[in-house]
mmCIF file of C-alpha atoms and ligand atoms in Angstrom:
data_model
loop_
_atom_site.group_PDB
_atom_site.id
_atom_site.type_symbol
_atom_site.label_atom_id
_atom_site.label_comp_id
_atom_site.label_asym_id
_atom_site.label_seq_id
_atom_site.Cartn_x
_atom_site.Cartn_y
_atom_site.Cartn_z
ATOM 1 C CA MET P 567 143.674 168.271 -100.306
ATOM 2 C CA ALA P 568 144.277 166.260 -103.682
ATOM 3 C CA GLU P 569 141.420 163.328 -104.272
ATOM 4 C CA GLY P 570 143.361 160.277 -104.126
ATOM 5 C CA VAL P 571 144.152 158.006 -107.243
ATOM 6 C CA LEU P 572 141.789 155.584 -108.399
ATOM 7 C CA LEU P 573 143.776 152.527 -109.915
ATOM 8 C CA ILE P 574 141.893 149.829 -111.993
ATOM 9 C CA ILE P 575 143.851 146.533 -111.417
ATOM 10 C CA SER P 576 142.231 144.302 -114.608
ATOM 11 C CA GLY P 577 143.075 141.229 -116.663
ATOM 12 C CA PRO P 578 142.144 137.699 -117.353
ATOM 13 C CA SER P 579 140.785 135.308 -114.398
ATOM 14 C CA GLY P 580 143.925 133.731 -112.976
ATOM 15 C CA VAL P 581 146.475 136.205 -114.204
ATOM 16 C CA GLY P 582 147.094 136.938 -110.293
ATOM 17 C CA LYS P 583 145.545 139.945 -109.490
ATOM 18 C CA GLY P 584 144.426 138.818 -106.328
ATOM 19 C CA THR P 585 147.833 137.867 -105.465
ATOM 20 C CA VAL P 586 149.507 141.127 -106.738
ATOM 21 C CA CYS P 587 146.875 143.698 -105.060
ATOM 22 C CA ARG P 588 147.458 141.438 -101.378
ATOM 23 C CA ASN P 589 151.152 141.967 -102.135
ATOM 24 C CA LEU P 590 150.749 145.676 -102.633
ATOM 25 C CA LEU P 591 148.675 146.276 -99.711
ATOM 26 C CA MET P 592 151.429 144.970 -97.554
ATOM 27 C CA VAL P 593 154.080 147.183 -98.939
ATOM 28 C CA ARG P 594 151.821 150.185 -99.085
ATOM 29 C CA GLU P 595 149.786 150.484 -95.910
ATOM 30 C CA ALA P 596 148.043 153.769 -97.041
ATOM 31 C CA LEU P 597 146.366 152.099 -100.366
ATOM 32 C CA LYS P 598 142.984 150.654 -99.642
ATOM 33 C CA LEU P 599 141.190 148.107 -101.653
ATOM 34 C CA SER P 600 137.620 148.499 -102.838
ATOM 35 C CA VAL P 601 135.389 145.665 -101.970
ATOM 36 C CA SER P 602 133.387 144.354 -104.480
ATOM 37 C CA THR P 603 129.627 143.349 -104.151
ATOM 38 C CA THR P 604 128.997 139.553 -105.868
ATOM 39 C CA THR P 605 126.315 137.023 -106.341
ATOM 40 C CA ARG P 606 128.813 134.279 -106.501
ATOM 41 C CA SER P 607 129.277 131.779 -103.573
ATOM 42 C CA PRO P 608 132.035 132.339 -101.464
ATOM 43 C CA ARG P 609 134.934 130.111 -101.412
ATOM 44 C CA PRO P 610 135.720 128.173 -98.526
ATOM 45 C CA GLU P 611 138.619 130.917 -97.187
ATOM 46 C CA GLU P 612 136.873 133.956 -98.166
ATOM 47 C CA GLU P 613 134.859 136.106 -95.583
ATOM 48 C CA GLU P 614 131.693 138.383 -95.843
ATOM 49 C CA GLY P 615 133.133 141.820 -96.134
ATOM 50 C CA ARG P 616 136.687 140.853 -96.769
ATOM 51 C CA GLU P 617 137.171 139.798 -100.267
ATOM 52 C CA TYR P 618 133.535 140.337 -101.390
ATOM 53 C CA ASN P 619 130.145 141.586 -100.128
ATOM 54 C CA PHE P 620 128.097 138.621 -100.926
ATOM 55 C CA THR P 621 124.958 138.756 -101.805
ATOM 56 C CA THR P 622 121.759 137.697 -104.079
ATOM 57 C CA VAL P 623 120.611 137.938 -107.910
ATOM 58 C CA PRO P 624 117.431 140.101 -106.585
ATOM 59 C CA ARG P 625 119.276 141.936 -104.109
ATOM 60 C CA PHE P 626 121.782 142.838 -106.708
ATOM 61 C CA LYS P 627 119.506 143.924 -109.558
ATOM 62 C CA GLU P 628 117.530 146.087 -106.719
ATOM 63 C CA MET P 629 121.059 147.847 -106.074
ATOM 64 C CA ILE P 630 121.332 148.023 -110.034
ATOM 65 C CA GLU P 631 117.819 150.033 -110.296
ATOM 66 C CA GLN P 632 119.132 152.058 -107.462
ATOM 67 C CA GLY P 633 122.149 153.445 -108.846
ATOM 68 C CA SER P 634 124.349 152.310 -106.466
ATOM 69 C CA PHE P 635 127.247 150.332 -108.609
ATOM 70 C CA LEU P 636 130.285 153.100 -110.195
ATOM 71 C CA GLU P 637 130.355 149.910 -112.660
ATOM 72 C CA TRP P 638 128.885 146.322 -112.797
ATOM 73 C CA ALA P 639 129.385 143.215 -114.822
ATOM 74 C CA ILE P 640 127.888 140.063 -115.031
ATOM 75 C CA VAL P 641 131.845 137.727 -115.333
ATOM 76 C CA HIS P 642 131.280 133.991 -115.644
ATOM 77 C CA ASP P 643 127.351 133.668 -114.995
ATOM 78 C CA ASP P 644 127.783 135.720 -111.498
ATOM 79 C CA TYR P 645 127.616 139.217 -110.883
ATOM 80 C CA TYR P 646 130.234 141.649 -109.693
ATOM 81 C CA GLY P 647 129.966 145.768 -108.931
ATOM 82 C CA THR P 648 131.877 148.440 -107.492
ATOM 83 C CA HIS P 649 129.711 150.835 -104.681
ATOM 84 C CA LEU P 650 129.758 154.167 -106.003
ATOM 85 C CA ALA P 651 129.183 155.850 -102.649
ATOM 86 C CA THR P 652 132.451 153.672 -101.017
ATOM 87 C CA VAL P 653 134.796 154.959 -103.857
ATOM 88 C CA ARG P 654 133.552 158.725 -103.457
ATOM 89 C CA GLU P 655 133.949 158.202 -100.072
ATOM 90 C CA SER P 656 137.198 157.053 -100.125
ATOM 91 C CA LEU P 657 138.876 159.141 -102.906
ATOM 92 C CA GLY P 658 137.357 162.317 -101.217
ATOM 93 C CA ARG P 659 139.435 161.052 -97.974
ATOM 94 C CA GLY P 660 142.609 161.555 -100.018
ATOM 95 C CA GLU P 661 143.152 157.872 -100.216
ATOM 96 C CA ASP P 662 144.429 155.937 -103.669
ATOM 97 C CA LEU P 663 142.056 152.988 -103.868
ATOM 98 C CA ILE P 664 142.470 149.966 -105.849
ATOM 99 C CA LEU P 665 139.681 148.423 -108.074
ATOM 100 C CA GLU P 666 140.516 144.529 -108.587
ATOM 101 C CA ILE P 667 138.181 144.444 -111.751
ATOM 102 C CA ASP P 668 137.112 142.436 -114.956
ATOM 103 C CA VAL P 669 137.838 144.238 -118.658
ATOM 104 C CA GLN P 670 134.015 145.034 -118.963
ATOM 105 C CA GLY P 671 134.046 146.866 -115.391
ATOM 106 C CA ALA P 672 137.398 148.730 -116.334
ATOM 107 C CA ALA P 673 135.977 149.847 -119.467
ATOM 108 C CA GLN P 674 132.977 151.552 -117.674
ATOM 109 C CA VAL P 675 135.063 153.434 -114.921
ATOM 110 C CA ARG P 676 137.421 154.773 -117.603
ATOM 111 C CA GLU P 677 134.499 156.046 -119.466
ATOM 112 C CA ASN P 678 132.592 157.516 -116.008
ATOM 113 C CA ILE P 679 135.893 158.769 -114.203
ATOM 114 C CA PRO P 680 138.525 159.654 -116.816
ATOM 115 C CA ALA P 681 141.145 160.723 -114.234
ATOM 116 C CA SER P 682 141.336 156.858 -113.208
ATOM 117 C CA VAL P 683 144.606 155.290 -113.871
ATOM 118 C CA SER P 684 144.475 151.652 -115.640
ATOM 119 C CA VAL P 685 146.918 148.935 -115.327
ATOM 120 C CA PHE P 686 146.297 145.651 -117.591
ATOM 121 C CA LEU P 687 147.835 142.795 -115.747
ATOM 122 C CA ALA P 688 149.024 140.022 -118.446
ATOM 123 C CA PRO P 689 150.426 136.892 -117.745
ATOM 124 C CA PRO P 690 154.118 135.933 -119.056
ATOM 125 C CA SER P 691 152.369 133.264 -121.526
ATOM 126 C CA MET P 692 149.124 131.828 -121.985
ATOM 127 C CA GLU P 693 150.795 128.505 -121.006
ATOM 128 C CA ALA P 694 151.269 130.195 -117.836
ATOM 129 C CA LEU P 695 147.745 131.646 -117.230
ATOM 130 C CA GLU P 696 146.472 127.896 -117.959
ATOM 131 C CA GLU P 697 148.500 126.531 -115.168
ATOM 132 C CA ARG P 698 147.865 128.997 -112.668
ATOM 133 C CA ILE P 699 144.205 129.041 -113.153
ATOM 134 C CA THR P 700 144.426 124.841 -112.959
ATOM 135 C CA GLY P 701 146.574 125.496 -109.956
ATOM 136 C CA ARG P 702 144.263 127.292 -107.682
ATOM 137 C CA GLY P 703 142.045 124.496 -107.871
ATOM 138 C CA THR P 704 139.010 126.624 -107.051
ATOM 139 C CA GLU P 705 137.095 126.134 -110.173
ATOM 140 C CA SER P 706 135.627 122.924 -111.452
ATOM 141 C CA THR P 707 137.028 121.766 -115.437
ATOM 142 C CA GLU P 708 133.943 123.139 -116.806
ATOM 143 C CA LYS P 709 134.535 126.705 -115.362
ATOM 144 C CA ILE P 710 138.116 126.419 -115.971
ATOM 145 C CA LYS P 711 137.529 126.036 -119.588
ATOM 146 C CA GLN P 712 135.269 128.906 -119.729
ATOM 147 C CA ARG P 713 137.679 131.224 -117.919
ATOM 148 C CA LEU P 714 140.535 130.428 -120.460
ATOM 149 C CA THR P 715 138.418 131.126 -123.215
ATOM 150 C CA THR P 716 137.469 134.315 -121.832
ATOM 151 C CA ALA P 717 140.713 134.915 -121.011
ATOM 152 C CA ARG P 718 142.049 134.964 -124.939
ATOM 153 C CA ARG P 719 139.459 137.439 -125.933
ATOM 154 C CA GLU P 720 140.381 139.502 -123.081
ATOM 155 C CA MET P 721 143.922 139.682 -124.004
ATOM 156 C CA ASP P 722 143.302 142.033 -126.903
ATOM 157 C CA GLU P 723 141.716 144.689 -124.742
ATOM 158 C CA PHE P 724 145.395 145.646 -123.088
ATOM 159 C CA VAL P 725 144.973 148.617 -125.620
ATOM 160 C CA SER P 726 142.633 150.417 -123.903
ATOM 161 C CA TYR P 727 144.346 150.569 -120.700
ATOM 162 C CA ASP P 728 146.892 153.225 -119.408
ATOM 163 C CA TYR P 729 149.452 150.537 -118.491
ATOM 164 C CA VAL P 730 150.734 147.192 -118.895
ATOM 165 C CA VAL P 731 152.279 145.123 -116.392
ATOM 166 C CA VAL P 732 153.565 141.430 -117.025
ATOM 167 C CA ASN P 733 153.195 139.539 -113.677
ATOM 168 C CA ASP P 734 156.152 137.244 -113.882
ATOM 169 C CA LEU P 735 156.877 137.783 -110.409
ATOM 170 C CA VAL P 736 154.515 138.528 -107.812
ATOM 171 C CA GLU P 737 156.937 141.182 -105.873
ATOM 172 C CA HIS P 738 157.984 142.639 -109.516
ATOM 173 C CA ALA P 739 154.602 143.169 -110.470
ATOM 174 C CA ALA P 740 153.656 144.894 -107.198
ATOM 175 C CA ALA P 741 156.717 147.130 -107.612
ATOM 176 C CA LEU P 742 156.148 148.123 -110.734
ATOM 177 C CA ILE P 743 152.493 149.120 -109.946
ATOM 178 C CA SER P 744 153.726 150.993 -107.048
ATOM 179 C CA SER P 745 156.003 152.980 -109.227
ATOM 180 C CA ILE P 746 153.132 153.619 -111.356
ATOM 181 C CA LEU P 747 150.953 155.449 -108.081
ATOM 182 C CA ASP P 748 154.020 157.406 -107.090
ATOM 183 C CA ALA P 749 154.197 158.658 -110.369
ATOM 184 C CA GLU P 750 150.687 159.894 -110.811
ATOM 185 C CA ASN P 751 150.868 161.090 -107.646
ATOM 186 C CA CYS P 752 153.148 163.777 -108.475
ATOM 187 C CA LYS P 753 151.256 164.568 -111.585
ATOM 188 C CA VAL P 754 150.750 168.287 -111.458
ATOM 189 C CA SER P 755 147.420 168.034 -113.198
ATOM 190 C CA ARG P 756 146.353 165.735 -110.137
ATOM 191 C CA GLY P 757 147.177 168.524 -107.751
ATOM 192 C CA ALA P 758 151.131 168.102 -106.816
ATOM 193 C CA ARG P 759 152.435 171.214 -105.894
ATOM 194 C CA PRO P 760 156.140 172.115 -104.999
ATOM 195 C CA PRO P 761 156.490 173.814 -101.780
ATOM 196 C CA GLU P 762 155.709 177.794 -100.863
ATOM 197 C CA ARG P 763 158.499 179.849 -101.701
ATOM 198 C CA GLY P 764 158.003 181.616 -98.432
ATOM 199 C CA GLY P 765 158.730 185.442 -97.888
ATOM 200 C CA GLU P 766 161.349 187.598 -100.352
HETATM 201 P P1 LIG F 2287 143.057 136.448 -110.288
HETATM 202 O O1 LIG F 2287 142.559 137.229 -109.187
HETATM 203 O O2 LIG F 2287 143.644 137.003 -111.175
HETATM 204 O O3 LIG F 2287 141.888 135.508 -110.726
HETATM 205 P P2 LIG F 2287 144.470 134.846 -108.799
HETATM 206 O O4 LIG F 2287 145.671 135.931 -107.875
HETATM 207 O O5 LIG F 2287 143.793 134.037 -107.617
HETATM 208 O O6 LIG F 2287 144.617 135.399 -109.660
HETATM 209 O O7 LIG F 2287 145.950 134.210 -108.697
HETATM 210 C C1 LIG F 2287 145.748 132.494 -109.585
HETATM 211 C C2 LIG F 2287 146.980 131.684 -109.138
HETATM 212 O O8 LIG F 2287 147.966 132.032 -109.865
HETATM 213 C C3 LIG F 2287 146.754 131.390 -107.871
HETATM 214 O O9 LIG F 2287 146.903 129.997 -107.141
HETATM 215 C C4 LIG F 2287 148.310 132.473 -107.478
HETATM 216 O O10 LIG F 2287 148.941 131.713 -106.278
HETATM 217 C C5 LIG F 2287 148.788 132.129 -108.595
HETATM 218 N N1 LIG F 2287 149.735 133.222 -109.028
HETATM 219 C C6 LIG F 2287 149.655 134.804 -109.018
HETATM 220 N N2 LIG F 2287 150.624 135.289 -109.354
HETATM 221 C C7 LIG F 2287 151.887 134.376 -109.745
HETATM 222 C C8 LIG F 2287 153.274 134.653 -110.255
HETATM 223 N N3 LIG F 2287 153.615 136.016 -110.687
HETATM 224 N N4 LIG F 2287 153.790 133.388 -110.414
HETATM 225 C C9 LIG F 2287 153.149 132.005 -110.284
HETATM 226 N N5 LIG F 2287 151.955 132.027 -109.616
HETATM 227 C C10 LIG F 2287 151.427 132.894 -109.671
HETATM 228 P P1 LIG F 2288 136.686 135.579 -108.698
HETATM 229 O O1 LIG F 2288 135.173 135.226 -108.738
HETATM 230 O O2 LIG F 2288 137.911 134.839 -109.416
HETATM 231 O O3 LIG F 2288 136.656 136.318 -107.521
HETATM 232 O O4 LIG F 2288 136.431 137.146 -109.947
HETATM 233 C C1 LIG F 2288 136.314 136.774 -111.363
HETATM 234 C C2 LIG F 2288 136.474 138.009 -111.974
HETATM 235 O O5 LIG F 2288 135.692 138.924 -111.536
HETATM 236 C C3 LIG F 2288 137.747 138.670 -111.767
HETATM 237 O O6 LIG F 2288 138.118 139.029 -112.974
HETATM 238 C C4 LIG F 2288 137.504 139.839 -110.998
HETATM 239 O O7 LIG F 2288 138.796 140.913 -111.059
HETATM 240 C C5 LIG F 2288 136.242 140.480 -111.547
HETATM 241 N N1 LIG F 2288 135.592 141.022 -110.374
HETATM 242 C C6 LIG F 2288 136.057 141.034 -109.056
HETATM 243 N N2 LIG F 2288 134.760 142.327 -108.728
HETATM 244 C C7 LIG F 2288 134.526 142.950 -109.650
HETATM 245 C C8 LIG F 2288 133.539 144.082 -109.534
HETATM 246 O O8 LIG F 2288 133.083 144.422 -108.672
HETATM 247 N N3 LIG F 2288 133.226 144.471 -110.833
HETATM 248 C C9 LIG F 2288 133.593 143.719 -112.371
HETATM 249 N N4 LIG F 2288 133.276 144.391 -113.264
HETATM 250 N N5 LIG F 2288 134.532 142.677 -111.988
HETATM 251 C C10 LIG F 2288 134.882 142.631 -110.779
#
């Protein structure tokens, strides 16, 4: 059985990664989302084990030392990481798996797993990004300012990715990413094969 596709969805905070991934998961039932570990506090609507595995800074550091993460990064003062064993198990079962991670983490995964496929999700404009991040209403004014400063720097990173998708309409962006997944699954280099020819 061919290994599943490891699909990195990355881009600045507030661009719509979470929203587009939720849409993608609804239209592609077989697709799985990797649940990251973080030291950030849960938002009111978030549940342990669904959006994130929430943990403490000492426990996170312990996991780094144990080599538990495929990648990890400090994003806006909190730790975030992808659990290596879970990713291996999922890909080994032939599942396509999404990593919704920041640009630092995306660079680490591209280096550690060259067969991964990376998508940079971009906003239609910087004004739209500011509206989205402010409109979400989950961060303080100070945190919003910090995230927008980081976002301006992160926008230059798109050149390191395999694909760029502009999140103008959620459904459109999700459909484009779905097409990328279909194309990747048809790659001969990934193990795609025509049917057996049968006897002569
Ligand atoms: P991220 O996961 O990248 O931080 P979110 O998915 O939380 O971003 O989206 C940030 C805000 O932008 C949310 O309020 C979401 O509803 C909104 N949003 C996402 N995609 C779009 C879009 N295509 N058009 C308009 N608003 C969007
Ligand atoms: P949020 O706090 O808004 O959920 O996420 C903040 C940022 O951290 C987002 O850009 C998100 O993609 C990123 N992030 C979430 N999980 C991970 C992870 O496991 N690793 C890395 N490197 N970034 C992550």
